C-alpha positions as a LaTeX table, in Angstrom:
\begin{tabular}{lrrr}
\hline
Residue & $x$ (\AA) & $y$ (\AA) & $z$ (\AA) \\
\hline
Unk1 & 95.69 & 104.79 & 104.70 \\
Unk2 & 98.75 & 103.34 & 102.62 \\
Unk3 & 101.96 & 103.12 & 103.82 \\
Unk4 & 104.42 & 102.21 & 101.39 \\
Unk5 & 108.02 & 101.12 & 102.74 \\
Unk6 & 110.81 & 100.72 & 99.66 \\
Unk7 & 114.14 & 99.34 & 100.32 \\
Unk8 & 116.44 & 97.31 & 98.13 \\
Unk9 & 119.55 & 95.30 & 98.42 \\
Unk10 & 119.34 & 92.99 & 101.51 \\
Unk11 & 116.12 & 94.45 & 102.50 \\
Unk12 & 117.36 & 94.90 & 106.58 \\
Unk13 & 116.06 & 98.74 & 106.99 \\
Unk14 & 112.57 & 98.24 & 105.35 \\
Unk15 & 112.14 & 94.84 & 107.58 \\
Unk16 & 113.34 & 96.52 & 110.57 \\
Unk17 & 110.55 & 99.56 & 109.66 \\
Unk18 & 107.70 & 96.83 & 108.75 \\
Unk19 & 108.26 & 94.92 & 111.91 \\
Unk20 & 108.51 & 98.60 & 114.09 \\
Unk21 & 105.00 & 99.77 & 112.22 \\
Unk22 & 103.08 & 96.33 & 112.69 \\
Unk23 & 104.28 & 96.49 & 116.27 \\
Unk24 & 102.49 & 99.77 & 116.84 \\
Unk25 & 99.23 & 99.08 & 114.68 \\
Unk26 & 96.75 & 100.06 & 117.26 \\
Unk27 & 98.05 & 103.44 & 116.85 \\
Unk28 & 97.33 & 103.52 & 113.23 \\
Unk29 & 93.57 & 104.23 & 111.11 \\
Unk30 & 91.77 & 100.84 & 111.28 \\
Unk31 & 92.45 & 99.71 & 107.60 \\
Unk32 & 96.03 & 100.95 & 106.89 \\
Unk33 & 97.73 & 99.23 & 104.26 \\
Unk34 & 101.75 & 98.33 & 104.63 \\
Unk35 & 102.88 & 97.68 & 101.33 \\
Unk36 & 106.48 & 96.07 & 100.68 \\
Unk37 & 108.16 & 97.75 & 97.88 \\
Unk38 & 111.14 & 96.01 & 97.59 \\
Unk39 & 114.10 & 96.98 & 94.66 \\
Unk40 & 114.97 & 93.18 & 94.78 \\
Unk41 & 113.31 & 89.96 & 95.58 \\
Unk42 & 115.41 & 89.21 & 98.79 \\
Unk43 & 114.04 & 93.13 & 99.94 \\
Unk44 & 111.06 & 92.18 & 99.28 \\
Unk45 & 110.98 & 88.99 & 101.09 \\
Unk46 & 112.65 & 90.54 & 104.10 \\
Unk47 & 109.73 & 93.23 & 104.40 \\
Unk48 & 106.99 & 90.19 & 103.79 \\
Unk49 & 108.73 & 88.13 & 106.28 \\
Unk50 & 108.68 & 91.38 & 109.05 \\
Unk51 & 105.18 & 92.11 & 108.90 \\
Unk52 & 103.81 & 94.06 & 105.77 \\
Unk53 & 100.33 & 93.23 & 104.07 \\
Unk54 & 101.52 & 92.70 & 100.61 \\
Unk55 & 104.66 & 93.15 & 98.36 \\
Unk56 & 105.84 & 93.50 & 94.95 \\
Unk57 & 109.29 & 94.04 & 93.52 \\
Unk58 & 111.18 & 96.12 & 90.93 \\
Unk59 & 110.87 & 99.55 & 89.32 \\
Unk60 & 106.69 & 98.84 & 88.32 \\
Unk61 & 105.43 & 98.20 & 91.50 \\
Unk62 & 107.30 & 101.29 & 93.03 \\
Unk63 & 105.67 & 103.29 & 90.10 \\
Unk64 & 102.20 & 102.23 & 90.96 \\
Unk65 & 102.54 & 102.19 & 94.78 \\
Unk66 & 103.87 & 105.86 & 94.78 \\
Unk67 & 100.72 & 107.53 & 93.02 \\
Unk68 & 98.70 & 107.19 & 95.85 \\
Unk69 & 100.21 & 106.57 & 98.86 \\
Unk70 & 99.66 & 108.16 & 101.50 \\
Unk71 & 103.33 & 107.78 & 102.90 \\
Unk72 & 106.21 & 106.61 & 101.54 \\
Unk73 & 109.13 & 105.21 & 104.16 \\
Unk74 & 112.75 & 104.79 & 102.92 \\
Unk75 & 116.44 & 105.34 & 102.66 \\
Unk76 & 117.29 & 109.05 & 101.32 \\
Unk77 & 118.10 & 107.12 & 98.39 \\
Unk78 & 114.94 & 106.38 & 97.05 \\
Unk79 & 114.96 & 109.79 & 95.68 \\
Unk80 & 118.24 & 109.56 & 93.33 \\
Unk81 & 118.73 & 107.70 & 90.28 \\
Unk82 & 121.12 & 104.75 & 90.55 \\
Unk83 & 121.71 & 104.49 & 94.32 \\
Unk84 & 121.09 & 101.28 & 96.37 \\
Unk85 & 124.50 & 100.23 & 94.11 \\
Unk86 & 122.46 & 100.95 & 91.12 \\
Unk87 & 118.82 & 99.61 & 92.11 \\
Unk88 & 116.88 & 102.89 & 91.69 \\
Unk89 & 116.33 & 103.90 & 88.02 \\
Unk90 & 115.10 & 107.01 & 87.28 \\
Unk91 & 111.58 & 106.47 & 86.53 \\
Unk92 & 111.75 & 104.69 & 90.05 \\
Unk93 & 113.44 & 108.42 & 91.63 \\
Unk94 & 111.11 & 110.41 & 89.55 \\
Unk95 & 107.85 & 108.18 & 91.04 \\
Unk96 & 109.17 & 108.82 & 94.79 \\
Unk97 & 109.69 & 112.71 & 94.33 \\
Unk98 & 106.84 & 113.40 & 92.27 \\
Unk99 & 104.39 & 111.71 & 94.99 \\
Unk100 & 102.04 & 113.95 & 96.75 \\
Unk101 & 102.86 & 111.12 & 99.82 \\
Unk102 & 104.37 & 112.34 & 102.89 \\
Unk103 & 107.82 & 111.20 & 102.57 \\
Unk104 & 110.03 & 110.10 & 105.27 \\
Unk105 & 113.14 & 109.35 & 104.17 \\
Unk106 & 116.13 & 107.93 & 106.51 \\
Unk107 & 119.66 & 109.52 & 105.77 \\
Unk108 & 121.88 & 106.54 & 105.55 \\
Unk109 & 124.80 & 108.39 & 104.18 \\
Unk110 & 125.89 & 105.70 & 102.27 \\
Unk111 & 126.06 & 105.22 & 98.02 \\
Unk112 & 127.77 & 108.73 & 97.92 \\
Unk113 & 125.09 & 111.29 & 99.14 \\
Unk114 & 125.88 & 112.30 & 102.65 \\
Unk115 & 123.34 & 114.78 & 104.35 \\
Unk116 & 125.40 & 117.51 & 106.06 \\
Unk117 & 124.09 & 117.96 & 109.81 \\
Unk118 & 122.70 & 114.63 & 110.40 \\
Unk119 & 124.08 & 112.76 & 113.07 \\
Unk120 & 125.46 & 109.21 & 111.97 \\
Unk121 & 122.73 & 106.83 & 113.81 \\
Unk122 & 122.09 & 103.42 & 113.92 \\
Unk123 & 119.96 & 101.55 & 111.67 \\
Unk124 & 117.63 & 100.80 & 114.50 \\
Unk125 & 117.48 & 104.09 & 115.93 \\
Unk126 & 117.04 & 105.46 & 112.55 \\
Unk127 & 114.02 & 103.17 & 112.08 \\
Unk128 & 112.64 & 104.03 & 115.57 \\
Unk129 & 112.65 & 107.60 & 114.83 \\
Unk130 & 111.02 & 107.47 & 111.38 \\
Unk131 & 108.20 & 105.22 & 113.02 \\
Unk132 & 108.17 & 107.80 & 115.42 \\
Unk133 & 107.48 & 110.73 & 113.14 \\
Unk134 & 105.05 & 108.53 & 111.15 \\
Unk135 & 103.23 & 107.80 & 114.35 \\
Unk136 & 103.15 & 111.82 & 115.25 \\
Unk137 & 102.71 & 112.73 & 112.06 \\
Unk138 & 99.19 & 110.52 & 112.08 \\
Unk139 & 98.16 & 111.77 & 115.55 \\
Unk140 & 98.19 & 115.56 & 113.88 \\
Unk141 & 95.93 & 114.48 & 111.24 \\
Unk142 & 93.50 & 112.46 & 113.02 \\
Unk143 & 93.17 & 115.23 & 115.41 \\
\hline
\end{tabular}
């Protein structure tokens, strides 16, 4: 199992959902793989510091990460070309989309996209809910 987290600027969301994961890795297939994809070193280090296996940063790592992960945890915009103040290109929106991962994506509603309906939550409940769903999501497979 991979689990690839991308996050870029200061790297405080994908630390907060490395340290959350590692902190219920009993509950996940012996072997899974959390891999820091950080837009930026200082993302990258945060992620490292919190808990994941391994890291790499910029738009090559996120290409090669995405084509066969089995999830992919990150802010909504991961998925549009030139948010995180200009950190996703497109190749690096394109790689996320086009992923056959499971995608869980937490709506920050920041960098202009807003997602109409979704309550405005705090970073750490955000994170706690998207470990959440990545923890339910596993139980329905494994079952």
């Amino acid at each position: 199992m991979k689990i690839v987290v991308i996050d870029g600027q200061g790297g405080r969301m994908g630390a907060l959902l490395c340290e959350k994961i590692r902190k219920n890795q009993k509950e996940l297939p012996t072997g899974t793989e959390l891999i820091a994809i950080g837009t930026n070193s200082a993302a990258t280090a945060a992620m490292l510091k919190a808990g994941a296996d391994c890291g790499a940063t910029g738009e090559n790592p996120v290409l090669v990460a995405c084509r066969d992960a089995d999830f992919i945890i990150g802010p909504l915009g991961i998925l549009a070309a030139d948010s995180l103040l200009g950190e996703v290109t497109p190749a690096m929106a394109i790689a996320v989309g086009g992923s056959p991962a499971q995608k869980l994506l937490l709506p920050v509603n920041r960098c202009n996209h807003h997602v109409v309906g979704v309550q405005d939550y705090s970073m750490a409940r955000l994170t706690d809910e998207a470990v959440a769903d990545l923890l339910s999501i596993l139980q329905e497979k494994l079952s």
